[in-house]
Short mmCIF file of C-alpha atoms in Angstrom, two decimals:
data_model
loop_
_atom_site.label_atom_id
_atom_site.label_comp_id
_atom_site.label_asym_id
_atom_site.label_seq_id
_atom_site.Cartn_x
_atom_site.Cartn_y
_atom_site.Cartn_z
CA MET A 1 -14.63 -29.48 -24.14
CA ARG A 2 -13.80 -28.07 -20.69
CA THR A 3 -16.45 -28.95 -18.19
CA SER A 4 -14.91 -27.23 -15.19
CA ARG A 5 -12.48 -24.41 -14.51
CA SER A 6 -9.17 -24.98 -12.79
CA VAL A 7 -7.97 -22.03 -10.70
CA VAL A 8 -4.62 -21.63 -8.97
CA ILE A 9 -3.76 -19.23 -6.15
CA GLY A 10 -0.50 -17.30 -6.03
CA VAL A 11 0.43 -15.64 -2.73
CA ASP A 12 2.83 -12.72 -2.32
CA SER A 13 3.69 -12.37 1.37
CA SER A 14 5.71 -9.14 1.30
CA THR A 15 7.09 -6.83 3.96
CA GLN A 16 3.97 -4.70 4.31
CA SER A 17 1.10 -6.96 3.18
CA THR A 18 -0.13 -10.19 1.64
CA LYS A 19 -1.65 -10.33 -1.83
CA ALA A 20 -3.35 -13.44 -3.19
CA VAL A 21 -4.32 -13.75 -6.86
CA ALA A 22 -6.83 -16.20 -8.30
CA VAL A 23 -5.74 -17.18 -11.82
CA ASP A 24 -7.39 -19.32 -14.49
CA THR A 25 -4.83 -22.11 -15.00
CA ALA A 26 -5.62 -22.57 -18.68
CA THR A 27 -5.57 -18.94 -19.81
CA GLY A 28 -3.69 -17.04 -17.12
CA GLY A 29 -6.67 -14.75 -16.70
CA LEU A 30 -6.53 -12.78 -13.44
CA LEU A 31 -9.87 -13.37 -11.74
CA ALA A 32 -9.40 -11.49 -8.47
CA VAL A 33 -6.87 -10.16 -5.96
CA GLY A 34 -7.27 -10.40 -2.18
CA ARG A 35 -5.23 -8.25 0.21
CA ALA A 36 -4.45 -8.02 3.91
CA PRO A 37 -1.90 -5.82 5.74
CA HIS A 38 1.07 -6.72 7.95
CA THR A 39 2.57 -4.83 10.87
CA VAL A 40 6.30 -4.03 10.96
CA THR A 41 7.77 -2.87 14.26
CA GLY A 42 11.15 -1.66 15.41
CA THR A 43 13.21 1.50 15.77
CA GLY A 44 16.76 2.26 14.76
CA GLY A 45 17.97 -0.73 12.79
CA ALA A 46 15.32 -3.14 14.06
CA ARG A 47 12.60 -4.42 11.70
CA GLU A 48 10.40 -7.25 12.93
CA SER A 49 7.01 -8.86 12.24
CA ASP A 50 4.93 -11.55 13.94
CA PRO A 51 4.76 -14.60 11.61
CA GLU A 52 1.33 -15.46 13.01
CA GLU A 53 0.11 -12.23 11.41
CA TRP A 54 1.46 -13.43 8.05
CA TRP A 55 -0.62 -16.60 8.38
CA THR A 56 -3.76 -14.69 9.31
CA ALA A 57 -3.19 -12.30 6.41
CA LEU A 58 -2.66 -15.20 4.00
CA ALA A 59 -5.95 -16.80 4.99
CA THR A 60 -7.78 -13.45 4.76
CA ALA A 61 -6.31 -12.65 1.33
CA VAL A 62 -7.00 -16.10 -0.12
CA ARG A 63 -10.60 -16.10 1.09
CA ALA A 64 -11.10 -12.63 -0.41
CA ALA A 65 -9.61 -13.67 -3.76
CA VAL A 66 -11.83 -16.75 -4.04
CA ARG A 67 -14.90 -14.78 -2.98
CA ASP A 68 -14.27 -11.90 -5.38
CA ALA A 69 -13.46 -14.28 -8.24
CA GLY A 70 -16.97 -15.67 -7.89
CA ILE A 71 -15.77 -19.27 -8.10
CA PRO A 72 -16.57 -22.27 -5.92
CA ALA A 73 -13.78 -23.28 -3.56
CA THR A 74 -13.68 -26.65 -5.34
CA ALA A 75 -12.38 -24.91 -8.49
CA VAL A 76 -9.07 -24.17 -6.72
CA THR A 77 -6.55 -26.88 -7.59
CA GLY A 78 -3.20 -25.43 -6.48
CA ILE A 79 -1.48 -22.78 -4.36
CA ALA A 80 2.08 -21.50 -3.93
CA VAL A 81 3.63 -18.88 -1.67
CA ALA A 82 6.30 -16.35 -2.61
CA GLY A 83 7.70 -14.55 0.42
CA GLN A 84 10.00 -11.69 1.35
CA GLN A 85 13.52 -13.05 1.34
CA HIS A 86 16.11 -13.47 4.10
CA GLY A 87 13.84 -13.14 7.13
CA LEU A 88 14.64 -15.36 10.11
CA VAL A 89 11.81 -17.30 11.72
CA ALA A 90 12.94 -19.25 14.80
CA LEU A 91 10.44 -21.99 15.69
CA GLY A 92 9.85 -23.43 19.13
CA ALA A 93 8.82 -26.93 20.15
CA ASP A 94 5.17 -26.18 19.31
CA GLY A 95 6.04 -25.26 15.72
CA ARG A 96 5.25 -21.59 16.28
CA ALA A 97 7.66 -18.65 16.26
CA LEU A 98 9.59 -18.10 19.48
CA ARG A 99 9.86 -14.37 18.82
CA PRO A 100 8.99 -11.93 16.03
CA ALA A 101 10.77 -12.64 12.76
CA LEU A 102 13.88 -10.61 11.93
CA LEU A 103 13.13 -9.08 8.52
CA TRP A 104 15.42 -8.59 5.53
CA ASN A 105 15.80 -4.86 6.25
CA ASP A 106 16.77 -5.31 9.90
CA THR A 107 20.34 -3.94 9.95
CA ARG A 108 21.25 -4.79 13.57
CA SER A 109 23.23 -7.79 12.33
CA ALA A 110 25.73 -5.66 10.37
CA PRO A 111 28.60 -6.39 12.82
CA GLU A 112 27.86 -10.11 12.69
CA ALA A 113 27.76 -9.98 8.89
CA ALA A 114 31.17 -8.28 8.76
CA ALA A 115 32.66 -10.87 11.12
CA LEU A 116 31.23 -13.73 9.08
CA ALA A 117 32.50 -12.22 5.81
CA ALA A 118 36.02 -12.09 7.25
CA GLY A 119 35.82 -15.76 8.27
CA LEU A 120 35.85 -18.90 6.16
CA GLY A 121 38.75 -17.62 4.06
CA GLY A 122 37.21 -14.20 3.37
CA PRO A 123 34.77 -12.84 0.77
CA LYS A 124 36.22 -14.85 -2.13
CA SER A 125 35.53 -18.11 -0.34
CA TRP A 126 31.94 -17.05 0.38
CA LEU A 127 31.42 -16.17 -3.28
CA GLU A 128 32.76 -19.54 -4.39
CA ARG A 129 30.56 -21.42 -1.94
CA THR A 130 27.28 -19.51 -1.90
CA GLY A 131 27.50 -16.84 -4.61
CA SER A 132 27.13 -14.08 -1.98
CA VAL A 133 29.16 -12.37 0.72
CA PRO A 134 27.31 -11.96 4.05
CA VAL A 135 25.71 -8.56 4.63
CA ALA A 136 23.24 -7.50 7.29
CA SER A 137 20.20 -8.61 5.26
CA MET A 138 21.31 -12.23 4.88
CA THR A 139 19.77 -14.89 7.11
CA ALA A 140 23.14 -16.20 8.26
CA ALA A 141 23.96 -12.82 9.82
CA LYS A 142 20.56 -12.74 11.53
CA TRP A 143 21.03 -16.20 13.01
CA GLN A 144 24.44 -15.12 14.30
CA TRP A 145 22.85 -12.01 15.80
CA LEU A 146 20.24 -14.16 17.55
CA ARG A 147 22.95 -16.45 18.95
CA GLU A 148 24.95 -13.52 20.30
CA HIS A 149 22.15 -11.25 21.55
CA GLU A 150 19.37 -13.69 22.47
CA PRO A 151 21.15 -16.97 23.28
CA ALA A 152 18.14 -18.37 25.15
CA HIS A 153 16.00 -18.05 22.02
CA ALA A 154 18.71 -19.58 19.85
CA ALA A 155 19.09 -22.51 22.25
CA ALA A 156 15.33 -23.10 22.30
CA THR A 157 15.01 -23.05 18.50
CA THR A 158 13.74 -26.32 17.01
CA GLY A 159 13.43 -25.08 13.45
CA VAL A 160 14.82 -22.25 11.31
CA ARG A 161 12.65 -21.03 8.46
CA LEU A 162 12.47 -18.28 5.87
CA PRO A 163 9.12 -16.46 5.67
CA HIS A 164 7.87 -18.44 2.67
CA ASP A 165 9.09 -21.71 4.22
CA TYR A 166 7.09 -20.94 7.35
CA LEU A 167 3.90 -20.36 5.40
CA THR A 168 4.35 -23.41 3.17
CA GLU A 169 4.80 -25.51 6.31
CA ARG A 170 1.61 -24.06 7.77
CA LEU A 171 -0.17 -25.08 4.56
CA THR A 172 1.19 -28.63 4.28
CA GLY A 173 2.80 -29.68 7.54
CA HIS A 174 6.05 -30.27 5.60
CA ALA A 175 9.27 -28.32 6.23
CA VAL A 176 10.44 -27.49 2.72
CA THR A 177 12.09 -24.67 0.80
CA ASP A 178 13.39 -24.22 -2.75
CA PRO A 179 16.83 -23.43 -4.23
CA GLY A 180 15.91 -19.81 -4.98
CA ASP A 181 14.91 -18.68 -1.50
CA ALA A 182 17.51 -20.97 0.13
CA SER A 183 20.24 -19.22 -1.86
CA GLY A 184 19.52 -16.03 0.10
CA THR A 185 20.53 -17.53 3.44
CA CYS A 186 24.31 -17.57 2.87
CA TRP A 187 24.41 -21.16 4.13
CA TYR A 188 23.17 -22.80 0.93
CA GLY A 189 25.74 -23.49 -1.77
CA HIS A 190 24.76 -23.58 -5.43
CA GLY A 191 26.94 -24.10 -8.45
CA GLY A 192 30.31 -24.37 -6.69
CA GLY A 193 32.25 -24.98 -3.50
CA ALA A 194 31.93 -27.67 -0.88
CA GLY A 195 28.21 -27.12 -0.39
CA ARG A 196 27.23 -27.33 -4.08
CA ASP A 197 23.43 -27.37 -4.39
CA SER A 198 23.01 -28.17 -0.71
CA TYR A 199 23.49 -26.72 2.74
CA ASP A 200 27.19 -26.07 3.23
CA PRO A 201 28.35 -28.12 6.25
CA GLU A 202 31.37 -25.92 6.98
CA ILE A 203 29.23 -22.78 7.05
CA LEU A 204 26.68 -24.48 9.30
CA ASP A 205 29.52 -25.43 11.65
CA LEU A 206 30.72 -21.82 11.64
CA LEU A 207 27.19 -20.75 12.63
CA SER A 208 26.71 -23.61 15.12
CA LEU A 209 23.53 -24.35 13.17
CA ASP A 210 22.31 -27.95 13.26
CA PRO A 211 21.21 -28.97 9.71
CA ALA A 212 18.32 -30.87 11.31
CA LEU A 213 16.77 -27.45 12.09
CA LEU A 214 16.54 -26.59 8.39
CA PRO A 215 13.84 -27.50 5.84
CA ALA A 216 14.44 -29.94 3.00
CA VAL A 217 15.26 -28.30 -0.35
CA ALA A 218 12.83 -29.20 -3.14
CA PRO A 219 14.22 -29.41 -6.70
CA SER A 220 12.29 -26.29 -7.75
CA GLY A 221 9.61 -23.87 -6.61
CA ALA A 222 7.08 -25.75 -8.74
CA THR A 223 7.71 -29.07 -7.00
CA ARG A 224 4.55 -30.58 -5.54
CA VAL A 225 5.21 -30.96 -1.81
CA GLY A 226 1.78 -32.01 -0.57
CA THR A 227 -1.81 -30.91 -0.16
CA LEU A 228 -3.49 -28.74 2.45
CA THR A 229 -3.69 -29.99 6.02
CA ALA A 230 -7.12 -30.11 7.62
CA ALA A 231 -6.33 -27.00 9.67
CA ALA A 232 -5.06 -25.08 6.64
CA ALA A 233 -8.04 -26.09 4.51
CA GLU A 234 -10.40 -24.83 7.21
CA ALA A 235 -8.48 -21.55 7.62
CA LEU A 236 -8.46 -20.86 3.87
CA GLY A 237 -11.92 -22.23 3.11
CA LEU A 238 -10.51 -24.59 0.48
CA PRO A 239 -10.63 -28.35 -0.12
CA ARG A 240 -7.88 -30.52 1.36
CA THR A 241 -7.12 -31.74 -2.17
CA VAL A 242 -5.52 -28.41 -3.17
CA VAL A 243 -1.94 -29.07 -4.33
CA VAL A 244 0.77 -26.99 -2.65
CA ALA A 245 3.96 -26.12 -4.55
CA ALA A 246 7.27 -25.53 -2.78
CA GLY A 247 7.10 -21.81 -3.60
CA THR A 248 10.07 -19.43 -3.53
CA GLY A 249 11.34 -15.97 -2.63
CA ASP A 250 9.61 -12.86 -3.92
CA ASN A 251 12.34 -11.89 -6.38
CA MET A 252 12.46 -15.39 -7.86
CA ALA A 253 8.67 -15.38 -8.23
CA ALA A 254 8.77 -12.00 -9.96
CA ALA A 255 11.28 -13.45 -12.44
CA VAL A 256 8.88 -16.34 -13.15
CA GLY A 257 5.99 -13.90 -13.57
CA LEU A 258 8.05 -11.95 -16.12
CA GLY A 259 8.88 -15.11 -18.06
CA LEU A 260 12.56 -15.03 -17.08
CA GLY A 261 14.41 -18.33 -16.90
CA GLY A 262 15.64 -21.32 -18.83
CA ALA A 263 12.35 -21.71 -20.71
CA GLY A 264 12.01 -17.96 -21.29
CA LEU A 265 14.14 -14.81 -21.34
CA LEU A 266 17.79 -14.97 -20.29
CA ASP A 267 20.11 -12.00 -19.59
CA HIS A 268 17.22 -9.51 -19.76
CA PRO A 269 17.54 -7.02 -16.87
CA VAL A 270 14.74 -6.09 -14.49
CA VAL A 271 14.55 -3.03 -12.25
CA SER A 272 12.06 -3.22 -9.39
CA LEU A 273 11.09 -0.02 -7.58
CA GLY A 274 9.46 -0.78 -4.24
CA THR A 275 10.32 -0.30 -0.56
CA SER A 276 13.69 -1.58 -1.73
CA GLY A 277 15.13 -1.17 -5.20
CA THR A 278 16.32 -4.32 -6.91
CA VAL A 279 17.95 -5.27 -10.19
CA PHE A 280 18.11 -8.85 -11.40
CA ALA A 281 18.25 -11.09 -14.44
CA ALA A 282 17.97 -14.81 -15.09
CA THR A 283 21.21 -16.13 -16.56
CA ARG A 284 23.17 -19.33 -17.07
CA THR A 285 26.37 -17.59 -15.93
CA ARG A 286 27.24 -18.19 -12.30
CA PRO A 287 27.83 -14.72 -10.76
CA ALA A 288 30.86 -13.92 -8.59
CA ASP A 289 30.56 -10.25 -7.63
CA PRO A 290 30.80 -9.24 -3.96
CA GLY A 291 28.43 -6.32 -4.65
CA LEU A 292 25.63 -8.66 -5.73
CA ALA A 293 23.62 -11.43 -4.17
CA GLY A 294 24.42 -14.47 -6.27
CA PHE A 295 21.02 -16.09 -5.97
CA ALA A 296 19.74 -19.20 -7.65
CA ALA A 297 16.58 -18.87 -9.67
CA THR A 298 13.83 -21.30 -8.81
CA ASP A 299 14.14 -23.20 -12.12
CA GLY A 300 17.82 -24.17 -12.09
CA THR A 301 19.29 -21.01 -13.67
CA TYR A 302 20.96 -18.21 -11.71
CA LEU A 303 19.38 -14.96 -10.56
CA PRO A 304 22.11 -12.46 -9.61
CA LEU A 305 20.53 -9.52 -7.80
CA GLY A 306 21.56 -6.13 -6.55
CA CYS A 307 19.41 -4.63 -3.80
CA THR A 308 19.19 -1.16 -2.33
CA LEU A 309 17.37 -0.46 0.92
CA ASN A 310 16.10 3.01 0.03
CA CYS A 311 13.75 3.44 -2.87
CA THR A 312 10.09 4.50 -3.02
CA LEU A 313 9.58 4.71 0.74
CA ALA A 314 12.62 6.98 1.16
CA VAL A 315 11.51 9.28 -1.67
CA ASP A 316 7.98 9.44 -0.24
CA ARG A 317 9.53 10.45 3.08
CA PHE A 318 11.30 13.36 1.38
CA ALA A 319 8.01 14.37 -0.22
CA ALA A 320 6.33 14.35 3.20
CA LEU A 321 9.14 16.36 4.81
CA LEU A 322 8.86 18.96 2.06
CA GLY A 323 5.05 19.04 2.13
CA LEU A 324 4.86 17.99 -1.52
CA ASP A 325 2.96 15.40 -3.50
CA ARG A 326 5.31 12.67 -4.73
CA GLU A 327 4.79 13.80 -8.34
CA ASP A 328 5.66 17.46 -7.56
CA ALA A 329 9.33 17.02 -8.43
CA ALA A 330 11.76 18.92 -10.64
CA PRO A 331 15.17 17.62 -11.79
CA GLY A 332 17.47 18.15 -8.81
CA ALA A 333 20.86 18.05 -10.51
CA ASP A 334 19.78 20.89 -12.80
CA ALA A 335 19.64 23.05 -9.66
CA GLY A 336 22.91 21.67 -8.30
CA VAL A 337 21.18 19.59 -5.60
CA VAL A 338 22.23 16.02 -4.85
CA VAL A 339 20.45 13.72 -2.41
CA LEU A 340 21.72 10.34 -1.23
CA PRO A 341 18.47 9.10 0.38
CA TYR A 342 20.04 6.45 2.62
CA LEU A 343 17.49 6.83 5.41
CA ASP A 344 17.65 3.16 6.47
CA GLY A 345 21.37 2.67 6.00
CA GLU A 346 22.25 1.09 2.67
CA ARG A 347 22.94 -2.39 1.36
CA THR A 348 24.27 -1.54 -2.12
CA PRO A 349 26.66 0.16 -1.66
CA ASP A 350 27.32 -1.61 1.65
CA LEU A 351 26.80 1.28 4.10
CA PRO A 352 24.58 -0.23 6.82
CA HIS A 353 25.01 2.71 9.21
CA ALA A 354 24.59 5.49 6.65
CA ALA A 355 22.11 8.34 6.98
CA GLY A 356 20.60 10.50 4.25
CA LEU A 357 22.74 13.25 2.76
CA VAL A 358 21.58 16.46 1.03
CA THR A 359 24.08 18.80 -0.59
CA GLY A 360 24.05 21.80 -2.91
CA LEU A 361 21.28 23.82 -1.18
CA ARG A 362 20.95 27.58 -1.72
CA HIS A 363 18.51 30.24 -0.51
CA THR A 364 16.93 30.04 -3.94
CA THR A 365 16.61 26.23 -4.03
CA ASP A 366 13.13 25.10 -5.04
CA PRO A 367 11.82 22.34 -2.72
CA ARG A 368 10.68 20.49 -5.83
CA ALA A 369 14.33 20.21 -6.89
CA ILE A 370 15.20 18.60 -3.55
CA LEU A 371 12.45 16.03 -4.12
CA GLY A 372 13.66 15.48 -7.68
CA ALA A 373 17.18 14.95 -6.36
CA ALA A 374 15.84 12.30 -3.98
CA TYR A 375 14.38 10.47 -6.98
CA GLU A 376 17.68 10.81 -8.81
CA GLY A 377 19.74 9.57 -5.88
CA ALA A 378 17.55 6.51 -5.41
CA ALA A 379 17.45 5.74 -9.14
CA PHE A 380 21.22 6.24 -9.48
CA THR A 381 21.87 3.74 -6.68
CA VAL A 382 19.67 1.10 -8.33
CA LEU A 383 21.06 1.68 -11.82
CA HIS A 384 24.65 1.65 -10.58
CA ALA A 385 23.93 -1.84 -9.23
CA LEU A 386 22.54 -2.72 -12.67
CA ASP A 387 25.94 -2.16 -14.31
CA GLY A 388 27.49 -4.64 -11.90
CA LEU A 389 24.68 -7.09 -12.56
CA LEU A 390 25.16 -7.06 -16.34
CA ALA A 391 28.90 -7.57 -15.94
CA ALA A 392 28.24 -10.49 -13.59
CA CYS A 393 26.10 -12.07 -16.31
CA GLY A 394 29.18 -12.01 -18.54
CA LEU A 395 27.78 -9.25 -20.75
CA ASP A 396 29.83 -6.51 -22.44
CA LEU A 397 28.46 -3.12 -21.30
CA THR A 398 29.88 -1.43 -24.40
CA ASP A 399 28.00 -3.77 -26.76
CA SER A 400 25.05 -1.86 -28.24
CA ALA A 401 22.90 -5.00 -28.07
CA VAL A 402 23.44 -5.02 -24.30
CA ARG A 403 23.42 -1.26 -23.80
CA ASP A 404 20.15 -0.77 -25.64
CA ARG A 405 18.31 -3.80 -24.26
CA PRO A 406 15.05 -2.67 -22.63
CA LEU A 407 14.75 -2.58 -18.85
CA ARG A 408 11.69 -4.26 -17.47
CA LEU A 409 10.45 -1.83 -14.83
CA ILE A 410 8.25 -3.29 -12.10
CA GLY A 411 7.13 -2.48 -8.55
CA GLY A 412 5.03 0.37 -7.23
CA GLY A 413 7.39 2.99 -8.63
CA ALA A 414 6.82 1.71 -12.17
CA ARG A 415 3.33 3.25 -11.96
CA GLY A 416 4.69 6.73 -11.18
CA ARG A 417 5.47 9.23 -13.95
CA THR A 418 8.40 10.80 -12.12
CA TRP A 419 9.96 7.42 -11.37
CA THR A 420 9.76 6.26 -14.98
CA ASP A 421 11.05 9.59 -16.30
CA THR A 422 13.97 9.56 -13.85
CA VAL A 423 14.97 6.00 -14.74
CA ARG A 424 14.78 6.83 -18.45
CA ARG A 425 16.94 9.96 -18.02
CA LEU A 426 19.61 8.24 -15.95
CA SER A 427 19.74 4.96 -17.89
CA GLY A 428 19.19 6.13 -21.48
CA ARG A 429 17.39 2.83 -22.08
CA PRO A 430 13.94 1.93 -23.36
CA LEU A 431 11.61 0.58 -20.69
CA VAL A 432 9.04 -2.19 -20.75
CA VAL A 433 6.41 -1.58 -18.08
CA PRO A 434 4.37 -4.78 -17.70
CA ALA A 435 0.62 -4.27 -17.54
CA ALA A 436 0.29 -6.77 -14.70
CA GLU A 437 0.74 -5.22 -11.25
CA GLU A 438 1.04 -8.34 -9.09
CA LEU A 439 3.98 -10.07 -10.75
CA VAL A 440 5.25 -11.76 -7.58
CA ALA A 441 1.84 -13.28 -6.90
CA LEU A 442 1.40 -14.17 -10.59
CA GLY A 443 4.78 -15.88 -10.56
CA ALA A 444 3.68 -17.84 -7.49
CA ALA A 445 0.49 -18.76 -9.36
CA ALA A 446 2.61 -20.09 -12.23
CA LEU A 447 4.53 -22.22 -9.72
CA ALA A 448 1.22 -23.56 -8.44
CA GLY A 449 0.14 -24.18 -12.03
CA GLY A 450 3.36 -26.07 -12.67
CA ALA A 451 2.78 -28.25 -9.61
CA VAL A 452 -0.75 -29.05 -10.81
CA THR A 453 -0.07 -29.58 -14.52
CA GLY A 454 3.58 -30.62 -14.65
CA GLU A 455 4.41 -27.72 -17.03
CA ASP A 456 7.50 -25.55 -16.69
CA PRO A 457 6.28 -22.51 -14.70
CA VAL A 458 8.37 -20.03 -16.71
CA ALA A 459 6.92 -21.38 -19.96
CA LEU A 460 3.46 -21.27 -18.39
CA ALA A 461 3.86 -17.62 -17.35
CA HIS A 462 5.17 -16.77 -20.80
CA ALA A 463 2.09 -18.39 -22.35
CA TRP A 464 -0.11 -16.43 -19.94
CA GLY A 465 1.59 -13.20 -21.09
CA THR A 466 1.98 -11.87 -17.56
CA GLY A 467 5.20 -10.02 -18.46
CA ALA A 468 3.78 -8.17 -21.47
CA GLY A 469 3.45 -4.41 -21.34
CA GLU A 470 4.02 -0.96 -22.79
CA LEU A 471 7.36 -0.10 -24.41
CA LEU A 472 8.61 3.41 -23.55
CA PRO A 473 11.31 4.74 -25.90
CA PRO A 474 14.62 5.88 -24.40
CA LEU A 475 15.40 9.44 -23.39
CA ALA A 476 18.82 11.00 -23.88
CA ARG A 477 20.98 9.86 -20.98
CA SER A 478 21.83 12.61 -18.49
CA THR A 479 25.50 11.84 -17.93
CA GLU A 480 25.95 15.18 -16.13
CA THR A 481 23.42 14.17 -13.46
CA TRP A 482 24.98 10.72 -13.18
CA ASP A 483 28.50 12.10 -12.77
CA ARG A 484 27.38 14.70 -10.22
CA ILE A 485 25.75 12.06 -7.98
CA ALA A 486 28.70 9.69 -8.39
CA GLY A 487 31.07 12.45 -7.38
CA VAL A 488 29.13 13.23 -4.20
CA LEU A 489 28.97 9.56 -3.25
CA THR A 490 32.72 9.16 -3.73
CA ALA A 491 33.53 12.33 -1.79
CA ALA A 492 31.13 11.50 1.06
CA SER A 493 32.30 7.94 1.65
CA PRO A 494 33.27 7.01 4.24
CA GLY A 495 33.44 10.19 6.28
CA LEU A 496 29.81 11.38 6.07
CA LEU A 497 27.99 8.14 5.38
CA ARG A 498 29.33 5.63 7.89
#
């Protein structure tokens, strides 16, 4: 008979905020969610945040989750952090950030990314070594940007961390990362090349990056790396005995929360509609597509991922410009309107300097059709990346078993009627919309549970049922809308978009 409850905390430190979930380790029951906001600054291509604010937000969110769960702090046995990927945190001699972190959607490093991609034997060599070709979002390009634009900061750097690494180190005092988040740096090799499953020494030489500045790589995101330091325990209001898992990147944690991985679902695609749009799947096939990020999952499988920069935030901006509610949309292509909503440049396709494009307007155009076209343009971009993802997993796109496999739709957009309808119309696929809303944090909680119990975190999440949800039947695929948008994109590139 259980005499006490074991609770684990999963932390999602995202671009805009921190969420912390308190989860019953035995049942997966969600007891409470704590939240705290972040500040993002920058104009033009710059996007930066103060890492100290992430730490304050983490402590605030964890305290709120424990309080609202109505449990004693002694019930908490484990914690893990999932963080926004790719961000560059440059530490000084005091262990604190020398400057604000460069975030994943900071596009100032596009020239450095292009120069790096041309080096080291070109894109094919990068794919063989790291699974990805450098683009502006990758950490390697950001480090190169820092070296070239702020050499004093680069010279003073005593440690280079990803956002989740930084927070895990604040929790434990140990500099550690995991294969999943490390695979988003473009200096970690996994599954091939000279730097197989380690930092690639030739790439580090190219970047003039001392490997001593980098964290150790734990075997998985569920690896136990320590317990809370005295300072962290005081900040979070938790006992020092709380076990800390290595944690991972946000996309890898979402995959765990959905039950994707070696102990769960393989080759099942996920579409995430948030500030960015992402598509990913856990697979045993090592990807080699320059249009995808060839990430590692946190459990030893692969997690190829396509990412677009413009998704829900861009569509909401169109709604605001038009003076409409986000749900006041009508199909745009039906009115001949096409919108490529590349307001922040674009990552997939690789158009870092692009601006938004609207075409097909008439005096009679209904503003609701323009908003609907913004939805369609954003959804098209994400779903186009999905086709490349499935091919990279070694799947035959003409096979009905692949073509009709449900999409798991997650992120804030998954809660919107217009988003789900648009994805169904453009994909022609059934959708599974998980009931759980905090899948990144729940995945992090499963990593914490794995560190505490020794169980496989994917199997644990599957047992918790965090990926279960409503099945929406497919709608007839609107090939006319798809072809219209594809035609505009082809005609506009590169003249109007670069």
